[in-house]
Coordinates of C-alpha atoms and ligand atoms in Angstrom, one line a residue:
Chain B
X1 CA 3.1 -41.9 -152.0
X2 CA 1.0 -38.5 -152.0
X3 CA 2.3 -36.0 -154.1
X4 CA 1.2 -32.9 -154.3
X5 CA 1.5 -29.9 -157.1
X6 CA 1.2 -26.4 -156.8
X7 CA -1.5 -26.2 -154.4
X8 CA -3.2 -22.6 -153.3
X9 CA -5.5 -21.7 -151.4
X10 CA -6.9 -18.3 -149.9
X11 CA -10.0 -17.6 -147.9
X12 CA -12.2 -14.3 -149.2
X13 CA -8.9 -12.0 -150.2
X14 CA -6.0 -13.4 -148.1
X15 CA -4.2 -16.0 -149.8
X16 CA -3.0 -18.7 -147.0
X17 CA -1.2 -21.4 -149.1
X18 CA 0.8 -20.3 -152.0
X19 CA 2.2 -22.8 -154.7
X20 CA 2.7 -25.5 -152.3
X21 CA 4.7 -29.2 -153.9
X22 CA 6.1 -31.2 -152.0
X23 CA 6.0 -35.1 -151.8
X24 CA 5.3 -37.4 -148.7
X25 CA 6.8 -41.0 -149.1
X26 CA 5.5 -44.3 -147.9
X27 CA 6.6 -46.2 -145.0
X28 CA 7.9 -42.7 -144.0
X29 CA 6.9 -40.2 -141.1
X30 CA 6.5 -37.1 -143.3
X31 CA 6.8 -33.7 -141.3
X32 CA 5.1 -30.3 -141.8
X33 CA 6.6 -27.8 -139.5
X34 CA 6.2 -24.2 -139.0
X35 CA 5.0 -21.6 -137.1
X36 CA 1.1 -20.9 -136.3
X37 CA -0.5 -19.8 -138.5
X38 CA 1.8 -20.4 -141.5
X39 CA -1.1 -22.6 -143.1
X40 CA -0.4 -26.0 -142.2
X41 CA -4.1 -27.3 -140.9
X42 CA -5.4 -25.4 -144.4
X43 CA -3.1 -27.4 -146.0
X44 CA -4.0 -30.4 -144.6
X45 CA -6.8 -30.1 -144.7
X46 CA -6.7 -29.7 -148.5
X47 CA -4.9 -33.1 -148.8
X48 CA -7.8 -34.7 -147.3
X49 CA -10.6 -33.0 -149.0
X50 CA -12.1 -31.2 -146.1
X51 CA -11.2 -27.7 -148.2
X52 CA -11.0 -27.6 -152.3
X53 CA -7.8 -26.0 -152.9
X54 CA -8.2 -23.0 -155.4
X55 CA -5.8 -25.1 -157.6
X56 CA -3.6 -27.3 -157.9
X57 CA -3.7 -31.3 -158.1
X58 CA -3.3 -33.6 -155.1
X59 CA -2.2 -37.3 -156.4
X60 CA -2.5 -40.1 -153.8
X61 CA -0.6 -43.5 -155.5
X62 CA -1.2 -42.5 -158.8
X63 CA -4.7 -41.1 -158.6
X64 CA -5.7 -37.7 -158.6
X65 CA -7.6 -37.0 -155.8
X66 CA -8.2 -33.6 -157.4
X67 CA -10.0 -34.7 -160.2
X68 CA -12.3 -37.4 -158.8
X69 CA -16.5 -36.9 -158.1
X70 CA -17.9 -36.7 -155.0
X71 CA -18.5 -40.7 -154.7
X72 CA -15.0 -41.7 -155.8
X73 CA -14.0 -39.4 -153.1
X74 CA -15.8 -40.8 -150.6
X75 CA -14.5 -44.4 -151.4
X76 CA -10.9 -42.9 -151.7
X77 CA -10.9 -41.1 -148.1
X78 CA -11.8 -44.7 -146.8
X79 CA -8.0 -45.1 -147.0
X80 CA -7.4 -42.2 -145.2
X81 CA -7.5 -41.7 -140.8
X82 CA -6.9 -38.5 -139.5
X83 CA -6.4 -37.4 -136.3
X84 CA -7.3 -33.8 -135.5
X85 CA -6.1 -31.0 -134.0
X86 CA -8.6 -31.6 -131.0
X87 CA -9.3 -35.3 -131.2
X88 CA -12.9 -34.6 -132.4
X89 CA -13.9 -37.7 -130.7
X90 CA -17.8 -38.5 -130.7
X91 CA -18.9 -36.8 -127.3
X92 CA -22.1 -38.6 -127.2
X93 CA -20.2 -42.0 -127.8
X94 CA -17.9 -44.1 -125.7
X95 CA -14.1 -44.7 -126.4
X96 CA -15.3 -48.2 -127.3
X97 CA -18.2 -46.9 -129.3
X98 CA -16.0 -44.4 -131.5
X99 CA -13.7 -46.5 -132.0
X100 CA -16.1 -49.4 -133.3
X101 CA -17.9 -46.5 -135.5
X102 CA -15.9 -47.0 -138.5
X103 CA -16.1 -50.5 -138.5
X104 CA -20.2 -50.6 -137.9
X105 CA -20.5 -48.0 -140.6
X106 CA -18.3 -49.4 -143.4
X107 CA -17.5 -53.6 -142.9
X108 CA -20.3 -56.5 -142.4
X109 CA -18.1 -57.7 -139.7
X110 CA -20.0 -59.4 -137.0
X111 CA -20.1 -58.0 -133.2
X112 CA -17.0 -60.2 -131.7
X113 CA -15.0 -59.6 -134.8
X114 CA -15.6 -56.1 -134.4
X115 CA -14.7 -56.0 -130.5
X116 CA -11.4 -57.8 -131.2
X117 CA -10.8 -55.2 -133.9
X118 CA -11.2 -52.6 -131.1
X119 CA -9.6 -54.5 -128.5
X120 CA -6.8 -54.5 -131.1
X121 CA -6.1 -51.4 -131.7
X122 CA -6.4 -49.9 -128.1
X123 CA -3.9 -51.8 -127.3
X124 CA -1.9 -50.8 -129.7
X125 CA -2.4 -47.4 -128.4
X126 CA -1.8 -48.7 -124.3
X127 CA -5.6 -48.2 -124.0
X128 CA -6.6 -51.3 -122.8
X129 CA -8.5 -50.5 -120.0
X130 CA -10.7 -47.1 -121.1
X131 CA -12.9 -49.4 -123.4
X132 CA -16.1 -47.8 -121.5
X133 CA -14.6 -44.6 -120.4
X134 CA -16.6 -41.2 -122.4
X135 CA -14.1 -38.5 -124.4
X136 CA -14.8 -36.6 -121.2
X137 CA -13.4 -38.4 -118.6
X138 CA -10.2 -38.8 -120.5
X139 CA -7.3 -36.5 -120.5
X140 CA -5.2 -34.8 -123.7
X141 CA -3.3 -37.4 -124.3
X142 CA -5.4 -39.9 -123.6
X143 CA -7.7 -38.6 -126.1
X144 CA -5.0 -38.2 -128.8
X145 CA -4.5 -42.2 -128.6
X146 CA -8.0 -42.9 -129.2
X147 CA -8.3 -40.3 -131.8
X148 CA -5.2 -42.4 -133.6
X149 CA -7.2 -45.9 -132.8
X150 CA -10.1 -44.3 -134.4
X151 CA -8.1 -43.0 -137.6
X152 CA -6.3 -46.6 -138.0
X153 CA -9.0 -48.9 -137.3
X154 CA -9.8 -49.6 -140.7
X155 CA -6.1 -50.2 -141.7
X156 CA -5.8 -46.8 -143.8
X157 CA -3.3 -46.5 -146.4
X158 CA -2.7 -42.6 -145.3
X159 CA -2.8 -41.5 -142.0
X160 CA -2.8 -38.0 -141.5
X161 CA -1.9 -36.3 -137.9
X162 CA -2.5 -32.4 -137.4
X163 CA -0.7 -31.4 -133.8
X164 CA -0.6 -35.0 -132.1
X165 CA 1.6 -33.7 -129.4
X166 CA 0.1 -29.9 -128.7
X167 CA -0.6 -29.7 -125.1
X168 CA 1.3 -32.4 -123.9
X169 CA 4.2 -33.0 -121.2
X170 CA 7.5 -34.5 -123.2
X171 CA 7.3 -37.8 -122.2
X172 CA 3.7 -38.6 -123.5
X173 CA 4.3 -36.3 -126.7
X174 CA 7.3 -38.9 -126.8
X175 CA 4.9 -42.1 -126.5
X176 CA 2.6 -40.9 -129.4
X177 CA 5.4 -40.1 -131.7
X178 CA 7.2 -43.4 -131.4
X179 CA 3.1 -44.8 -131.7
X180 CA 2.8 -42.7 -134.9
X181 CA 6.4 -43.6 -136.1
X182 CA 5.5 -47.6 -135.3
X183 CA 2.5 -47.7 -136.7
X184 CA 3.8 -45.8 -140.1
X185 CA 6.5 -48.6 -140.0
X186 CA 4.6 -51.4 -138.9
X187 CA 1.5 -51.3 -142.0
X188 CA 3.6 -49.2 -144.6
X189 CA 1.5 -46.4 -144.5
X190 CA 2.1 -42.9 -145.8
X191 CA 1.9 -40.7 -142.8
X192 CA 2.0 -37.1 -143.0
X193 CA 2.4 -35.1 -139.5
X194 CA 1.7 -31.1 -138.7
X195 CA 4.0 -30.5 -135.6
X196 CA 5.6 -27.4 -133.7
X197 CA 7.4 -29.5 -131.5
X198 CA 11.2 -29.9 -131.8
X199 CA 11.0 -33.3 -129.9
X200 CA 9.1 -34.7 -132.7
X201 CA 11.1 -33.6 -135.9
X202 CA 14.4 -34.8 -134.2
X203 CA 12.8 -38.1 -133.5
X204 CA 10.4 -39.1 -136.3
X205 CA 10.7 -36.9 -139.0
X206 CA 12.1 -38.9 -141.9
X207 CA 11.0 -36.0 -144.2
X208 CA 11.1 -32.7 -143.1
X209 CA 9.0 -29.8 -144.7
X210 CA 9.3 -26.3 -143.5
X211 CA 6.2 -23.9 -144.0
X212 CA 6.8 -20.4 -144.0
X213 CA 3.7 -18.0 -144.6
X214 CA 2.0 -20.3 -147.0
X215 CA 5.0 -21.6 -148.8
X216 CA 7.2 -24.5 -148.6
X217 CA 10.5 -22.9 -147.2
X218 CA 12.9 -25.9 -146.8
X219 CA 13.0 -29.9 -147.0
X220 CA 15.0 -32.3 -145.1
X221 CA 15.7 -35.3 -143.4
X222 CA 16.1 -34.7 -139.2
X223 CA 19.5 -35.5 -139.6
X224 CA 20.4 -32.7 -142.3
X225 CA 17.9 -29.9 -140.5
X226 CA 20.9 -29.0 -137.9
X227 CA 23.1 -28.5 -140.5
X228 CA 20.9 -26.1 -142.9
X229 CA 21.8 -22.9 -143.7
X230 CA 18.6 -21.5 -144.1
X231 CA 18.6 -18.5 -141.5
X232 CA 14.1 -18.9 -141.4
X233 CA 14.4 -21.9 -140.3
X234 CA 17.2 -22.2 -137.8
X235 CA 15.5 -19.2 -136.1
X236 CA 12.2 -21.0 -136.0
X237 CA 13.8 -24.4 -135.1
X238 CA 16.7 -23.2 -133.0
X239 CA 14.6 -20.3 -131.2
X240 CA 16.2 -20.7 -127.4
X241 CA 19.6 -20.4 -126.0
X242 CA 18.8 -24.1 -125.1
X243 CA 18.0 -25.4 -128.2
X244 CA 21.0 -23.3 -130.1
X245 CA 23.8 -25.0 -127.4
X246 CA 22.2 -28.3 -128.0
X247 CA 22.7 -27.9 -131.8
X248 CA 26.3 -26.4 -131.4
X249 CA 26.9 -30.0 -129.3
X250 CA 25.2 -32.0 -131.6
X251 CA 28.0 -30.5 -134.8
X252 CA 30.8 -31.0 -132.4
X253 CA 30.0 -34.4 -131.9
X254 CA 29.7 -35.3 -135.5
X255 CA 33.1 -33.7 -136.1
X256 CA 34.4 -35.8 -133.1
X257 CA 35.3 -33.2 -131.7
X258 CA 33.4 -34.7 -128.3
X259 CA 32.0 -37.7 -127.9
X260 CA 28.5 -37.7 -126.5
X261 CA 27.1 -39.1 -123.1
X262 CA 30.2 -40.3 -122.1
X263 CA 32.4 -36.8 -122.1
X264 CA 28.8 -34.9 -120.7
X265 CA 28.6 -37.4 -117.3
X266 CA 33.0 -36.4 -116.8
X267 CA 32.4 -33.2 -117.9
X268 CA 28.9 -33.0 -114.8
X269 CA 31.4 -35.0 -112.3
X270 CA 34.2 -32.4 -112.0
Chain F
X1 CA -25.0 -13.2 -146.1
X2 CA -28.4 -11.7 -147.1
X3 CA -31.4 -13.7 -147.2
X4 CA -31.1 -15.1 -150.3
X5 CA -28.0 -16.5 -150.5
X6 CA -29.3 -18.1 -146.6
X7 CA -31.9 -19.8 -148.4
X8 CA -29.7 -21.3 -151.2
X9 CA -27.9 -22.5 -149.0
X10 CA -30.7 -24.4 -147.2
X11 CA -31.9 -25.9 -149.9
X12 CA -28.5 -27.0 -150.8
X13 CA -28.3 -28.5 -147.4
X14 CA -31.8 -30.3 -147.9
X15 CA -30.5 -31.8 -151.6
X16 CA -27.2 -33.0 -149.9
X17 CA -29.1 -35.0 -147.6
X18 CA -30.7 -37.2 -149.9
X19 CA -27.4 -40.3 -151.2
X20 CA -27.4 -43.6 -150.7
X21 CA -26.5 -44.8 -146.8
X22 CA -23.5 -46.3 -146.6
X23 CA -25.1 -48.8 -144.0
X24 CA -28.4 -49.0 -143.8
X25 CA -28.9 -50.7 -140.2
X26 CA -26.5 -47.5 -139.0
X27 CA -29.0 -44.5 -140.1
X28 CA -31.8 -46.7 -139.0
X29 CA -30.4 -47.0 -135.3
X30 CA -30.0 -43.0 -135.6
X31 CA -33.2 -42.9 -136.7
X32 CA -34.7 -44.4 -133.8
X33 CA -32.4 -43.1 -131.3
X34 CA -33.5 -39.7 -132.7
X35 CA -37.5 -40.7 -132.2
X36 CA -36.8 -41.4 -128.7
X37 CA -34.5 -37.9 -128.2
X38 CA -37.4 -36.1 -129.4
X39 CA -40.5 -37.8 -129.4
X40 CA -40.5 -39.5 -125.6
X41 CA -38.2 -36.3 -124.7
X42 CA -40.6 -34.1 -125.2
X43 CA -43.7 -35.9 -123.7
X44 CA -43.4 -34.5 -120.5
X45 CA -43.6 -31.1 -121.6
X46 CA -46.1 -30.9 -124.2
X47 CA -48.3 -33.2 -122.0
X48 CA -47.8 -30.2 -119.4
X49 CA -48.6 -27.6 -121.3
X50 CA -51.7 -29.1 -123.4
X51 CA -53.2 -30.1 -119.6
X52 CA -52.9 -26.2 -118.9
X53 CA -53.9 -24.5 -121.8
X54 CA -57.4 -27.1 -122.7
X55 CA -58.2 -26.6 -118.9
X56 CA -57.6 -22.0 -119.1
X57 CA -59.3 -22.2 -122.2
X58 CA -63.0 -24.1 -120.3
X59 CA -62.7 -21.2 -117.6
X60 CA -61.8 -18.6 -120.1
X61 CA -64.9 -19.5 -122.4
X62 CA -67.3 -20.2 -119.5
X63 CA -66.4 -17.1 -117.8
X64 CA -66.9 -14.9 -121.5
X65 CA -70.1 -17.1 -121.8
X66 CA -73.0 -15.3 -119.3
X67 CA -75.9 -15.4 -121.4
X68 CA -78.3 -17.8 -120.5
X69 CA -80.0 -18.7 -124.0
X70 CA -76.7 -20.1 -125.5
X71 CA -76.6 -23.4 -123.9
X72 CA -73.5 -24.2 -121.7
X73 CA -72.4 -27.5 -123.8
X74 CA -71.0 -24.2 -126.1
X75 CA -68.3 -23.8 -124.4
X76 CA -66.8 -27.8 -125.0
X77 CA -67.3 -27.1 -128.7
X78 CA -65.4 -23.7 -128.4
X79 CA -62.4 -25.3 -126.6
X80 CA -62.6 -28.4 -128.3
X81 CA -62.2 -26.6 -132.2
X82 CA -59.4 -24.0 -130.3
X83 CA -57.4 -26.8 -129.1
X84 CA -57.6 -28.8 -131.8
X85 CA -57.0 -26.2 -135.2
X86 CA -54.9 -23.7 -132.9
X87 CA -53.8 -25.0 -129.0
X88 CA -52.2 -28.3 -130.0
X89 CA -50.5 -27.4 -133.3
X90 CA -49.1 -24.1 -133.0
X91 CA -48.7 -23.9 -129.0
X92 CA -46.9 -27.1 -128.8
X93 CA -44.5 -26.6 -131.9
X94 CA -43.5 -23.4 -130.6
X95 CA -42.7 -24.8 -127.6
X96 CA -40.6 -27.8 -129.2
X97 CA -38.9 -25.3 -131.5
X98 CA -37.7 -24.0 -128.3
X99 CA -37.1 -27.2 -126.9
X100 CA -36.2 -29.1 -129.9
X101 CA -34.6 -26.6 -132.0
X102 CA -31.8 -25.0 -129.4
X103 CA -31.1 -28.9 -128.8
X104 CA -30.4 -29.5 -132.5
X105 CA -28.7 -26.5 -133.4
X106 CA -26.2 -26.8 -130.3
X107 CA -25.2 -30.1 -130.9
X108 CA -24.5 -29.9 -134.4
X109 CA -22.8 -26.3 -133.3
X110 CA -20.7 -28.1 -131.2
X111 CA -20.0 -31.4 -133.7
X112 CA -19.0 -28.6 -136.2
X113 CA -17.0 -26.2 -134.1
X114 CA -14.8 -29.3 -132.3
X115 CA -14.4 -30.7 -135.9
X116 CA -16.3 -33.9 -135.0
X117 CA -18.5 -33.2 -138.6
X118 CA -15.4 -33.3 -140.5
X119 CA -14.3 -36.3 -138.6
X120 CA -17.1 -37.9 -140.7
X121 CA -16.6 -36.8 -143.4
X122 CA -13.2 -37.8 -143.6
X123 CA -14.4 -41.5 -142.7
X124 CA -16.3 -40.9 -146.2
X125 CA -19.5 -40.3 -144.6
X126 CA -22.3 -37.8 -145.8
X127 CA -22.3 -35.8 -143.1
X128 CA -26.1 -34.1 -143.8
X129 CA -27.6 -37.2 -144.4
X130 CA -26.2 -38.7 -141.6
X131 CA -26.5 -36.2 -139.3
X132 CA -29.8 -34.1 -140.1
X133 CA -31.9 -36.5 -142.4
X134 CA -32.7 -38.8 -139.4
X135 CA -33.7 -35.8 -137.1
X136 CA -36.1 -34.2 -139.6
X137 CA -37.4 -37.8 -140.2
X138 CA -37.7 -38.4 -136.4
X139 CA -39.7 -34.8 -136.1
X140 CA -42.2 -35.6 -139.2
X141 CA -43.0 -39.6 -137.4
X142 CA -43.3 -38.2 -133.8
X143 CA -44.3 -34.7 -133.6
X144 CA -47.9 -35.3 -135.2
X145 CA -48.6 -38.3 -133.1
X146 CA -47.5 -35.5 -130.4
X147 CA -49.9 -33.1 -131.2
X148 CA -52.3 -35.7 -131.2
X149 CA -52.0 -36.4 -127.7
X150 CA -51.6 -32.7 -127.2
X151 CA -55.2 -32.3 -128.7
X152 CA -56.5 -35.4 -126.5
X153 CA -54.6 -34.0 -122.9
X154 CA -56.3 -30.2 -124.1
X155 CA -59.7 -31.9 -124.3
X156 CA -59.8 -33.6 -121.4
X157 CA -58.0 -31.5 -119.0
X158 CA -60.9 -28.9 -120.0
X159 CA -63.4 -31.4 -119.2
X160 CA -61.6 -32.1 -115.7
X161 CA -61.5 -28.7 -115.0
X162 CA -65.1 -28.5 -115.7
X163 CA -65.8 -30.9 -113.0
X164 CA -63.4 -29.6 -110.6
X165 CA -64.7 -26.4 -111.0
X166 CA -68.4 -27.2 -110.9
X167 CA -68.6 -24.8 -114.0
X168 CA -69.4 -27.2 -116.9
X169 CA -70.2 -31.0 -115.6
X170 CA -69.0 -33.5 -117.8
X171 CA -72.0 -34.8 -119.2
X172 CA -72.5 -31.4 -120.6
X173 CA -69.1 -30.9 -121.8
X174 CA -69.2 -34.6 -123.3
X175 CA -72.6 -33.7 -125.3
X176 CA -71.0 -30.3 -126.6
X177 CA -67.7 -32.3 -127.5
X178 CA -69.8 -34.4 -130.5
X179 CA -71.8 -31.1 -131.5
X180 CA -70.9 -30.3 -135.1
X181 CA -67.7 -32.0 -135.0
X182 CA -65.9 -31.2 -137.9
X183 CA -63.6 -34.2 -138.7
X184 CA -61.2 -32.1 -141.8
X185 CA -60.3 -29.8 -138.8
X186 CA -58.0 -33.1 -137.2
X187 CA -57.1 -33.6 -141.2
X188 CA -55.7 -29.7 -141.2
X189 CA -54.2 -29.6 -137.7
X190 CA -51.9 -32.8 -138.8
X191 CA -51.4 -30.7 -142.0
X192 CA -49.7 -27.6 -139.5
X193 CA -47.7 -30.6 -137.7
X194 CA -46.2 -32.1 -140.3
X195 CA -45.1 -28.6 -141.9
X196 CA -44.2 -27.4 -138.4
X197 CA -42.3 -30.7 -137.6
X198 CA -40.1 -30.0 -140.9
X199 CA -39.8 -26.3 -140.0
X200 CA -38.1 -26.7 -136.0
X201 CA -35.9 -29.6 -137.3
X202 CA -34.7 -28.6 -140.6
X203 CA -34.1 -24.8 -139.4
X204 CA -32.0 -25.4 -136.6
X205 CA -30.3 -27.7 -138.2
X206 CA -29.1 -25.3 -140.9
X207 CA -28.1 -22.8 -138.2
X208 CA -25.8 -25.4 -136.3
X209 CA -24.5 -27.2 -139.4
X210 CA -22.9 -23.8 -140.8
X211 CA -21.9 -22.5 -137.4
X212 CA -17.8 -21.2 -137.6
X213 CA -16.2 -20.3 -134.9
X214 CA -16.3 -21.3 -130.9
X215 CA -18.7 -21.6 -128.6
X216 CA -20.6 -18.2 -128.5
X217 CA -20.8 -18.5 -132.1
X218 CA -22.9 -22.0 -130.9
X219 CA -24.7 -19.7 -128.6
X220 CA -26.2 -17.2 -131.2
X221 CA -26.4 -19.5 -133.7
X222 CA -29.3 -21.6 -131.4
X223 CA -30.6 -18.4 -131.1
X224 CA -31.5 -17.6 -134.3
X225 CA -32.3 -20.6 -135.4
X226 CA -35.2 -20.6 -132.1
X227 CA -36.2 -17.1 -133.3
X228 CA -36.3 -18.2 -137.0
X229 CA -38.1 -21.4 -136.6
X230 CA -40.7 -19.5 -134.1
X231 CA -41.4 -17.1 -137.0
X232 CA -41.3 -19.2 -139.8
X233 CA -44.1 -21.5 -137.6
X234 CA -45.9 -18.3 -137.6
X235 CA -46.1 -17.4 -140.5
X236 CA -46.8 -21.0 -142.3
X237 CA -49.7 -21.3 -139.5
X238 CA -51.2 -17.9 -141.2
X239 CA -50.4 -19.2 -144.5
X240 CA -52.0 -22.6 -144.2
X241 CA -55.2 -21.3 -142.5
X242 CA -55.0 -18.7 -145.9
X243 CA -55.0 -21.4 -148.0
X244 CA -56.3 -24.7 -146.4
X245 CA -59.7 -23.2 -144.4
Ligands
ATP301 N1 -11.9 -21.1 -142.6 C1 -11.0 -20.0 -142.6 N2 -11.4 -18.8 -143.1 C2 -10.6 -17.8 -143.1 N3 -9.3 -17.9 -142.8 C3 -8.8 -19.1 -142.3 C4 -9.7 -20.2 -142.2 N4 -9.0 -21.2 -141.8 C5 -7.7 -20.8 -141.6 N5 -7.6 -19.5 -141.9 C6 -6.4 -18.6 -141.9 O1 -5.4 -19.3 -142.5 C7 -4.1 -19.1 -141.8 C8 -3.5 -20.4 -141.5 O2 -4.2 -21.1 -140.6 P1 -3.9 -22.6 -140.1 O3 -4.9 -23.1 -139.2 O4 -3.6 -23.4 -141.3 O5 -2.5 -22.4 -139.3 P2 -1.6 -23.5 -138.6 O6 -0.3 -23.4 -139.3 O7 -2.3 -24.8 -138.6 O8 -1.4 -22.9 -137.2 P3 -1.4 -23.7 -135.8 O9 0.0 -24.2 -135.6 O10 -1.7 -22.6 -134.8 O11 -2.4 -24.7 -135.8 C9 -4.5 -18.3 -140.5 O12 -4.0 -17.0 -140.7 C10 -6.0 -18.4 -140.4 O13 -6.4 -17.1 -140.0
MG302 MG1 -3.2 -26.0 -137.1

């Protein structure tokens, strides 16, 4: 469990995150939505240790990540995998070769252990054949999945995930969440996700937290967000026609008022 | 930033590379992959250029040289001393801060700007020790024994041209080349490589390590970094000679 407490941070004179606590459970997909620009990379990137918030404490399990030195954080973000915004994948290395990285630069496994490790893990991302493919030949999404290999390979305790599904078609953004949501479910691990993508929260996000202009706005389960009140974020969620009729359906139903698939195909066929 | 707070910074940068490795065998393979980027890398060129400038600098001396009582094995001495305090050092790292330094200073622009830098980091690895240690160690094990061969290529493609040319004949050339030979000039030219070799590594490495932005921030920052490095070779070149001759 990571919980954090009253984190802020600005850059020169603009404050970007502003008293930010929230908590992100284990075994859990933990969601940070909002809209760009509303700080949720800073903030992630505070989590990790990439930026030092301007206050605030950060407590992963107990430990505050905050107060530790430079060497305990280095052994600490050893149980953390991240997968960026754009991959960040080693241009001058092969999928293979990335992916193996981590495991050359921090285990005394020997070569065949280490290629079963990698073997492992792409297939655990449907990879199996791109072992000696390079970041440029792949495309977005391909990319994404080896940038989660790369972030899991060492069995992290915390995986973080900043856009996974940006600038992807629905049906692959679909294949990484349920990946991310397995994964999170398979070892335990605390995952926290940045996302803009409906698809996502209604699928995977077991804790939802809404970012609005630095601040956290609201926080919910998927299954309460289409009943909130909160006008913010129904206008940021619910933003199209489209998405407002699907969440007028989706209250009917739970009142019984209509009863899903069934009443749609009827309803399609006359 | 002003210049000062620029130079804080680079000597920040230069204390942050010095921690343990977390693997040894892993900084070691960069290490040699980094001799062979920029030592066997830039052979072709510097052997190029060294050919050239030993073989202008015979034709340049014999054609300045008409008096008859100055005897003609001169000219070898005069070319052999300016390739080996001036030609070899300076010419060639100039060169390699070109070559070399808009290499370095791009790649680690572009590690930085597509967050690949904090992709090690947040494996938990130094990043400037990983990164920028083994490429200013690379540059202070190859570039002298480059210069050296720049020095050797110099020399001889004067003699050749000497031959070619029918100007100087080798025998002559070969008899001028031991005349007075000053061996603390080598001693003082390796002196200028080994402070030029820290100068285009560690430079451009500053430059593309701080980059922030995109890619035309990668652009101008491989450009200052060529211009700074070419200066700052300049200027330790007068300051050695100040001190060291
Ligand atoms: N290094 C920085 N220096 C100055 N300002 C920054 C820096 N990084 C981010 N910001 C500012 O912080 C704000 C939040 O940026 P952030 O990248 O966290 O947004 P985001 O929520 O991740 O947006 P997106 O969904 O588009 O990725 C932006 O206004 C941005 O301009
Ligand atoms: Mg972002």
């Amino acid at each position: 469990m990571i919980v954090v407490e009253n984190i802020k941070k600005g850059f020169s004179n603009k404050t970007v995150i502003e008293d930010f606590s929230a908590s992100f459970d284990t075994g859990k997909c933990n969601l940070i939505i909002g809209a760009s620009g509303s700080g949720k990379t800073v903030l992630m990137k505070c989590l990790v240790g990439l930026l030092e918030p301007d206050a605030g404490n950060i407590i992963y399990n107990g430990v505050n990540f905050t107060q530790l030195n430079a060497d305990q954080k280095k052994v600490m973000r050893r149980k953390i995998g991240m997968l960026f915004q754009g991959s960040a994948l080693f241009d001058s290395m092969t999928v293979e070769q990335n992916i193996m990285f981590p495991l050359d630069m921090f285990t005394h496994q020997t070569k065949a252990e280490k290629q079963k490790r990698v073997d492992e893990v792409l297939d655990r991302v449907n990879l199996s054949e791109a072992h000696k493919k390079s970041p440029a030949e792949l495309s977005g999404g391909m990319k994404k999945r080896v940038g989660i290999a790369r972030a899991i390979v060492l069995n992290p305790q915390y995986l973080f995930c900043d856009e996974p599904n940006s600038g992807l078609d629905p049906q692959t953004s679909l294949v990484i969440d349920k990946l991310i949501k397995e994964i999170t479910q398979d070892f335990n691990i605390t995952t926290v996700v940045n996302t803009h993508d409906m698809n996502s929260v209604m699928e995977i996000g077991d804790k939802i937290i809404y970012m609005y202009q630095g601040r956290k706005e609201w926080e919910g389960s998927n299954k309460e967000i289409i009943f909130s009140k909160n006008e913010r974020l129904n206008n940021f969620i619910f933003a199209s026609e489209f998405l407002k009729d699907a969440k007028d359906m989706r209250m009917l139903e739970s009142r019984g008022k209509i009863q899903n698939d069934r009443d749609m195909d009827k309803l399609l066929n006359s | 930033m002003n210049i000062f707070s620029r130079l804080g910074e680079f000597l920040l940068m230069i204390k942050g590379m010095f921690t343990k490795p977390e693997h040894w065998r892993m900084y070691w393979k960069e290490l040699m992959h980094q001799c062979v980027e920029l030592g066997i890398g830039s052979l072709g060129i510097v052997s190029i250029i060294s050919l050239f400038i030993g073989a202008v600098s015979t034709l340049q001396t014999a054609y300045q040289f008409v008096s008859p009582i100055i005897p003609r094995s001169v000219i070898a001495q005069i070319v052999r001393d300016s390739v080996i305090l001036e030609f070899a050092p300076t010419i060639t790292c100039i060169v390699l801060a070109g070559v070399v330094g808009s290499k370095i200073s791009s790649e680690l622009g572009n590690m930085r700007v597509s967050e690949q830098i904090d992709a090690l980091e947040i494996m938990g690895i130094n990043t400037k020790a990983f990164l920028i240690l083994p490429k200013i160690i690379a540059a202070l094990i190859t570039i002298p024994l480059l210069v050296i061969i720049a020095m050797t290529l110099g020399i001889w493609g004067g003699r050749m041209i000497g031959d070619i040319t029918g100007i100087l004949p080798h025998e002559i050339y070969d008899r001028g080349l031991l005349d007075s030979f000053v061996p603390y000039n080598v001693t003082f030219a390796l002196t200028k490589a080994y402070t030029f070799a820290f100068i285009i590594t560690a430079i451009p490495a500053y430059f593309g390590y701080n980059v922030r932005g995109g890619a035309l921030e990668i652009g101008r920052a491989s450009t200052t970094a060529v211009v700074t490095s070419c200066i700052m070779i300049l200027l330790a070149d007068y300051l050695l000679a100040a001190i060291l001759l």
